[in-house]
Short mmCIF file of C-alpha atoms in Angstrom, two decimals:
data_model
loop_
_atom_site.label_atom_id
_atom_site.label_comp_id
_atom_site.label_asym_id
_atom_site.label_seq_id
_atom_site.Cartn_x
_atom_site.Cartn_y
_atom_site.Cartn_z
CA UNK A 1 5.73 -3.48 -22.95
CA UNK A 2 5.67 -2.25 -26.57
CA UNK A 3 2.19 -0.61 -26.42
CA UNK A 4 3.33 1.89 -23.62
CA UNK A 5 5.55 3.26 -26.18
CA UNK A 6 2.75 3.71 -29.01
CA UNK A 7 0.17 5.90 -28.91
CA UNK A 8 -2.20 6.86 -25.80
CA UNK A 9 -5.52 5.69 -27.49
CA UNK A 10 -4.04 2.25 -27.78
CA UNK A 11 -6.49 -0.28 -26.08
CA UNK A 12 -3.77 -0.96 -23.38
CA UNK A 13 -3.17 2.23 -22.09
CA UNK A 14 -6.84 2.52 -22.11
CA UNK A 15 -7.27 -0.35 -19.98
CA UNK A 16 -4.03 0.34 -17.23
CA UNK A 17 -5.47 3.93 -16.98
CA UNK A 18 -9.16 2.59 -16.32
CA UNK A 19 -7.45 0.08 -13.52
CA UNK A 20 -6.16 2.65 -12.07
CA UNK A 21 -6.75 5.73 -12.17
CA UNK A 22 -3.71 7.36 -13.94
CA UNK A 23 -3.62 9.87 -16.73
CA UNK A 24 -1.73 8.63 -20.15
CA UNK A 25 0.82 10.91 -18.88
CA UNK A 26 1.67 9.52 -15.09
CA UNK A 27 1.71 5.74 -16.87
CA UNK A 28 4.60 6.92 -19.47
CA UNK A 29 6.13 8.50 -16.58
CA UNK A 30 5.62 5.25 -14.51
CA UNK A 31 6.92 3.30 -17.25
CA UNK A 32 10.24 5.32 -17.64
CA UNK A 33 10.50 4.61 -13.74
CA UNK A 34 10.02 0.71 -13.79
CA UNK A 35 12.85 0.73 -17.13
CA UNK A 36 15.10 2.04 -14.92
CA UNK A 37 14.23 -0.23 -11.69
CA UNK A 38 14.31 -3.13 -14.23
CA UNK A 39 17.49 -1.96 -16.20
CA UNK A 40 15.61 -2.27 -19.42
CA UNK A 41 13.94 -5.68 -18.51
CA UNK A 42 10.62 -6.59 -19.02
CA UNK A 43 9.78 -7.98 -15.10
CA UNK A 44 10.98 -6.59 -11.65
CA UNK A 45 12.46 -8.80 -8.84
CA UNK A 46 13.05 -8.27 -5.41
CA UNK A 47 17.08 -7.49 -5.82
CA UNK A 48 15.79 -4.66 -7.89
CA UNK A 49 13.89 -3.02 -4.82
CA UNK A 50 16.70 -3.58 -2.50
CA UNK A 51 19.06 -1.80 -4.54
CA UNK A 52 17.23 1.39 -4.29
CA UNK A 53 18.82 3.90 -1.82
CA UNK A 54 15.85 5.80 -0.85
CA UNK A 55 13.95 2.20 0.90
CA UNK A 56 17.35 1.30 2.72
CA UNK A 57 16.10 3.13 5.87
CA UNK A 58 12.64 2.98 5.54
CA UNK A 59 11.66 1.22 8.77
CA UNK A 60 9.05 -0.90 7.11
CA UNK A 61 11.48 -1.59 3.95
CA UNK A 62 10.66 -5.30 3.30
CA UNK A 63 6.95 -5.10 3.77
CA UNK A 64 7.26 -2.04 1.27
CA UNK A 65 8.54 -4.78 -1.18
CA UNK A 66 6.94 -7.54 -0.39
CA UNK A 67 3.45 -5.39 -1.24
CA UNK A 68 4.90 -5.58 -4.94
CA UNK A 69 4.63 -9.25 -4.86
CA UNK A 70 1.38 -10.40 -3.21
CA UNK A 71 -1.22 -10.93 -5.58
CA UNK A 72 -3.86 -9.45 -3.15
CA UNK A 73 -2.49 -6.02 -4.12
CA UNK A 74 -3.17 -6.51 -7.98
CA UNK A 75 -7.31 -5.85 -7.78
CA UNK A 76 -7.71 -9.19 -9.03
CA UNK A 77 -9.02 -11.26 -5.86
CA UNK A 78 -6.22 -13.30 -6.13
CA UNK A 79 -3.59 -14.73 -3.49
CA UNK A 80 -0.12 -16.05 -3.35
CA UNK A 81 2.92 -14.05 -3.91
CA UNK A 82 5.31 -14.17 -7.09
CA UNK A 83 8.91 -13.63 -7.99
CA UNK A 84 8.47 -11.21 -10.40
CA UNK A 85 6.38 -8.64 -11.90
CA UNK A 86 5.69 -6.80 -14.72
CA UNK A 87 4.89 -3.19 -15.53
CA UNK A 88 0.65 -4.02 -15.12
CA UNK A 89 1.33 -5.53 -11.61
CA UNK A 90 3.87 -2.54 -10.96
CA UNK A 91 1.51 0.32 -11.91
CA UNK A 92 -1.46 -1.54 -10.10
CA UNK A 93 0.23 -1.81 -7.03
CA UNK A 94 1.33 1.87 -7.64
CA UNK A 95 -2.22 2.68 -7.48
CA UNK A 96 -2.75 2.17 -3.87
CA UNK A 97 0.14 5.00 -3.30
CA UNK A 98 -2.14 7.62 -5.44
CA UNK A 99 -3.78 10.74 -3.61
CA UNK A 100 -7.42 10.36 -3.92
CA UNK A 101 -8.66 13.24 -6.97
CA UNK A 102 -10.25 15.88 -5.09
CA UNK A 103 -13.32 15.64 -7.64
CA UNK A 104 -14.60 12.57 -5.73
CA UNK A 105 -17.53 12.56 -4.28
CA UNK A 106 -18.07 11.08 -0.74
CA UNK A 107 -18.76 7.75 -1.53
CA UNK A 108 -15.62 7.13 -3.94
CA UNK A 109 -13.21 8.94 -0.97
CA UNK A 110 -15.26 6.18 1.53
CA UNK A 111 -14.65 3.47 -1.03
CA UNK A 112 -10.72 4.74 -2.07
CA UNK A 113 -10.26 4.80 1.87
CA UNK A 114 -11.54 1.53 1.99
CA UNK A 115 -9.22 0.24 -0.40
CA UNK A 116 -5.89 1.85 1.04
CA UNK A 117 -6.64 0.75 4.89
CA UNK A 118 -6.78 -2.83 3.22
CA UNK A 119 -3.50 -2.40 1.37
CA UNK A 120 -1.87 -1.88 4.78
CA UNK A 121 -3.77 -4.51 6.54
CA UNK A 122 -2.22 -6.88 3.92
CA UNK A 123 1.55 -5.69 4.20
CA UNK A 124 1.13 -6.60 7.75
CA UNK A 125 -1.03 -9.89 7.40
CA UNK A 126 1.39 -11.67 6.05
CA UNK A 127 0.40 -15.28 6.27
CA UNK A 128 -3.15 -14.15 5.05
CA UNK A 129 -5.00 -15.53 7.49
CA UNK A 130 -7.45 -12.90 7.82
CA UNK A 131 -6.00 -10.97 11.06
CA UNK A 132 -2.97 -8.99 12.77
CA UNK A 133 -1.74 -9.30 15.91
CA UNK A 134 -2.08 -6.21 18.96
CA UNK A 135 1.91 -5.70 17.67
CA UNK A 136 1.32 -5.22 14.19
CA UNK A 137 -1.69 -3.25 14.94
CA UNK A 138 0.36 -1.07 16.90
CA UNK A 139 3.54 -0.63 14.15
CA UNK A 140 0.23 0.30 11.65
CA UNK A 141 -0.71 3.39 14.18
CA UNK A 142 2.69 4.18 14.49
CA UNK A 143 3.79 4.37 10.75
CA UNK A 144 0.87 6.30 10.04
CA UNK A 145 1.55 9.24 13.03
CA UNK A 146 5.14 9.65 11.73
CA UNK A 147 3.50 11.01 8.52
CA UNK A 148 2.22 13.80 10.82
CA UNK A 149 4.65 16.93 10.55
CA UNK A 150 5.80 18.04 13.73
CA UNK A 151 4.80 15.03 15.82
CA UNK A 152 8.35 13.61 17.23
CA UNK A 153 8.69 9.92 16.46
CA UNK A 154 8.74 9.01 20.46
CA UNK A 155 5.27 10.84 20.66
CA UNK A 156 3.91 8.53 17.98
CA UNK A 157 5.67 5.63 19.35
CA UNK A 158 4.30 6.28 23.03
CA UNK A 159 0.52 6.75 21.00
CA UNK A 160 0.85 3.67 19.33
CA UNK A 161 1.86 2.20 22.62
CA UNK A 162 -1.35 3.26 24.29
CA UNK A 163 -3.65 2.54 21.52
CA UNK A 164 -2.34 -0.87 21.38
CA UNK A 165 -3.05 -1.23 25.08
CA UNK A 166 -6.37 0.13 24.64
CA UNK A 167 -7.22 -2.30 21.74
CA UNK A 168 -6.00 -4.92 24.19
CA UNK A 169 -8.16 -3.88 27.31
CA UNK A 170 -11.16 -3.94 24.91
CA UNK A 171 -10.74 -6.87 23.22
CA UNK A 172 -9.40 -9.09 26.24
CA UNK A 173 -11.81 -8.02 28.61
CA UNK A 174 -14.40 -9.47 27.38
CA UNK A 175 -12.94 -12.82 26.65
CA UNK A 176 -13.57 -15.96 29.07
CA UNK A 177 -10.18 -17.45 30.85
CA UNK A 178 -10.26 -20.55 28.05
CA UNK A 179 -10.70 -18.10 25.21
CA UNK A 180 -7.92 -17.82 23.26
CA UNK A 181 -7.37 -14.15 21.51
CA UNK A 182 -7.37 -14.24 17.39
CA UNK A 183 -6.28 -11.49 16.65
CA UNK A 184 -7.79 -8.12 14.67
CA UNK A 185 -9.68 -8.65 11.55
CA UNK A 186 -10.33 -6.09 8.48
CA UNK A 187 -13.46 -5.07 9.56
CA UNK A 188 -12.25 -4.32 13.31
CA UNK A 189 -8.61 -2.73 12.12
CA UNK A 190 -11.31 -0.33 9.62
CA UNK A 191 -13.18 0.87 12.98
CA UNK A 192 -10.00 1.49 14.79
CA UNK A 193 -8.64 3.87 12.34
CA UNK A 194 -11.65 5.84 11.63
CA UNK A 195 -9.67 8.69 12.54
CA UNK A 196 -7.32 8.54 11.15
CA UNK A 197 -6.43 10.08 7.82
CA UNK A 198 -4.54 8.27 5.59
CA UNK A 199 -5.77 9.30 1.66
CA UNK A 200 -3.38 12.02 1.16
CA UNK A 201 -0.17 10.57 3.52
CA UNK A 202 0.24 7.00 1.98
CA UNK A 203 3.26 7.52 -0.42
CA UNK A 204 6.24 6.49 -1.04
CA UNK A 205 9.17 8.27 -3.02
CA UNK A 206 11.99 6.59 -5.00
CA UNK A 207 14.04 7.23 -7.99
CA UNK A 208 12.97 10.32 -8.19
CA UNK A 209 9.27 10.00 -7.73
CA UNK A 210 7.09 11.31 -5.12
CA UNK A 211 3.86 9.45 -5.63
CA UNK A 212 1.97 12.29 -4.12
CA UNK A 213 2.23 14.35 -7.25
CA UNK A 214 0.31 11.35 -9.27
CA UNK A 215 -3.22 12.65 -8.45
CA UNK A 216 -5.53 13.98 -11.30
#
């Protein structure tokens, strides 16, 4: 992408950095990253995500990279997934990784919370039919404890376990003996998190780059 390499006030960087947040300086950096991902091309593909060492052991590795390639995740309304992207699809999906600023006020953070609880509902929806199953629900509550320092990943998986259970209980108990149980939708999954806090833990690191250092 030639304009990345021109200079900031360019209309394009203008735009990328209004989609999403980043300074001129975090989408050069960004850039550099995806050139290297890419080897110098101008789109990623999947064998270029799989080849990086620090996702091998990432227990949720292929939904990681399958998040690059669903167009839900590119703020466009859209749906589908594709075989490659390029750096606009790269650094939009990048987005959902970024800290919140800590100049927000309440209703942006509400609104930025919104947006990141939906990124994960996708990575986990993944035949987009509006709702996750209790077992999904359940890896979601565990991923997000083992970002808690100093909780031991059986803790989180035995919390997960029960707040699965619970969800179940609820949900189930109310249903008739014919009924048959849907699953949880977006607007339920929101509710069950509202404890959670997620804004400043959802990152991911590789090639060198700690997405938690890309907030304003």
């Amino acid at each position: 992408m030639g304009a990345l390499q021109s200079l900031p006030g360019n209309p394009e960087y203008l735009d990328l950095a209004e989609k999403t947040g980043f300074s001129f300086e975090q989408i050069k950096i960004l850039h550099k990253r995806f050139k290297q991902l890419s080897h110098n091309e101008e789109a990623l593909q999947r064998d270029h995500f799989n080849a990086i060492p620090d996702l091998a052991c990432n227990p949720i590795r292929s939904q990681i990279i399958e998040a690059f390639f669903d167009r839900r995740n590119f703020r466009q309304n859209g749906e589908g997934i594709v075989e490659e992207i390029r750096f606009e699809e790269f650094l939009l999906v990048m987005s959902h990784f970024r800290p919140p600023s800590l100049h927000k006020i309440e209703e942006q953070r509400d609104s930025v919370r919104r947006e990141k609880l939906k990124f994960i509902f996708n990575m986990h929806d993944t035949d987009n039919d509006g709702t996750i199953t209790l077992e999904e629900y359940r890896h979601v509550v565990e991923e997000l404890l083992s970002l808690s320092e100093g909780l031991e990943k059986d803790t989180a998986k035995s919390i997960a376990d029960a707040a699965m259970l619970e969800v179940a209980s609820i949900s189930m108990g109310h249903m008739e003996p014919d009924e048959f149980y849907e699953g949880i939708t977006f607007e339920h999954f929101l509710k069950l998190l509202n404890g959670f806090e997620i804004e400043s833990r959802m990152n991911i690191r590789f090639l060198n780059m700690d997405t938690t250092t890309l907030c304003k």
